Short mmCIF file of C-alpha atoms in Angstrom, two decimals:
data_model
loop_
_atom_site.label_atom_id
_atom_site.label_comp_id
_atom_site.label_asym_id
_atom_site.label_seq_id
_atom_site.Cartn_x
_atom_site.Cartn_y
_atom_site.Cartn_z
CA THR A 1 14.79 -9.28 22.02
CA GLN A 2 14.70 -11.37 25.15
CA GLN A 3 15.72 -14.45 23.28
CA CYS A 4 18.51 -12.47 21.84
CA CYS A 5 19.70 -11.50 25.24
CA LYS A 6 19.37 -15.23 26.54
CA ARG A 7 21.53 -16.24 23.60
CA HIS A 8 24.30 -13.86 24.19
CA GLU A 9 24.22 -14.16 27.92
CA ARG A 10 27.87 -15.74 27.86
CA GLY A 11 29.29 -12.92 25.99
CA GLY A 12 30.31 -9.77 27.89
CA SER A 13 28.38 -7.13 25.75
CA ALA A 14 24.92 -8.87 25.44
CA ASN A 15 23.20 -5.56 25.32
CA SER A 16 25.30 -4.17 22.47
CA ARG A 17 24.67 -7.50 20.47
CA CYS A 18 20.94 -7.47 21.18
CA ARG A 19 20.75 -3.78 20.20
CA LYS A 20 22.46 -4.55 16.59
CA VAL A 21 19.96 -7.47 16.08
CA SER A 22 17.03 -5.28 16.91
CA LEU A 23 18.25 -2.53 14.62
CA TYR A 24 18.60 -5.13 11.80
CA GLU A 25 15.11 -6.26 12.49
CA LEU A 26 13.91 -2.72 12.27
CA ALA A 27 15.79 -2.29 9.01
CA GLY A 28 14.25 -5.36 7.67
CA ARG A 29 10.92 -4.25 8.66
CA ALA A 30 11.31 -0.98 6.95
CA ARG A 31 12.57 -2.50 3.87
CA LEU A 32 9.38 -4.58 3.94
CA GLN A 33 7.05 -1.67 4.50
CA GLU A 34 8.85 0.16 1.65
CA ALA A 35 8.26 -2.80 -0.63
CA GLN A 36 4.81 -3.14 0.23
CA ALA A 37 4.18 0.66 -0.07
CA ARG A 38 5.91 0.47 -3.72
CA CYS A 39 3.66 -2.38 -4.76
CA LEU A 40 0.55 -0.59 -3.52
CA GLY A 41 1.73 2.43 -5.44
CA GLU A 42 1.98 0.28 -8.57
CA LEU A 43 -1.34 -1.09 -8.27
CA ALA A 44 -2.74 2.29 -7.75
CA VAL A 45 -1.19 3.35 -11.01
CA GLN A 46 -2.58 0.42 -12.75
CA GLU A 47 -6.10 1.24 -11.28
CA ILE A 48 -6.05 4.47 -12.39
CA SER A 49 -5.07 3.68 -15.93
CA LEU A 50 -7.90 1.00 -16.02
CA ALA A 51 -10.22 3.86 -14.76
CA ARG A 52 -9.01 6.01 -17.57
CA LEU A 53 -9.82 3.21 -20.25
CA SER A 54 -13.15 2.58 -18.79
CA ARG A 55 -14.35 6.25 -18.46
CA PRO A 56 -15.47 6.66 -22.07
CA SER A 57 -18.38 4.16 -21.41
CA ASN A 58 -19.20 5.84 -18.10
CA VAL A 59 -19.40 9.19 -19.69
CA ALA A 60 -21.55 7.77 -22.41
CA ARG A 61 -23.75 6.26 -19.93
CA GLY A 62 -23.85 9.47 -17.87
CA THR A 63 -25.09 11.54 -20.77
CA SER A 64 -27.79 9.28 -21.83
CA GLU A 65 -29.08 9.24 -18.31
CA VAL A 66 -28.90 13.23 -18.33
CA ALA A 67 -30.79 12.87 -21.64
CA ARG A 68 -33.40 10.70 -20.15
CA ARG A 69 -33.99 13.04 -17.08
CA THR A 70 -34.49 16.06 -19.30
CA ARG A 71 -36.83 14.27 -21.55
CA GLY A 72 -38.77 13.28 -18.41
CA ALA A 73 -38.68 16.66 -16.88
CA GLY A 74 -40.20 18.23 -20.19
CA LYS A 75 -43.31 16.25 -19.78
#
């Protein structure tokens, strides 16, 4: 904001101009954060769908481990 004020020192309404620029900056940052959040959300959805696809093998592995444990406990 300091550069903005120096740039507009000649004009009469430097503060109002600087305020506008900073508001535009904030709007740009908000849009960027929204885009990043949207991208992260899409990645999370993809990870969830991949986890669902890989789940049957995990379930199978889990049941075989349980079977091994129960066989070992009976000895």
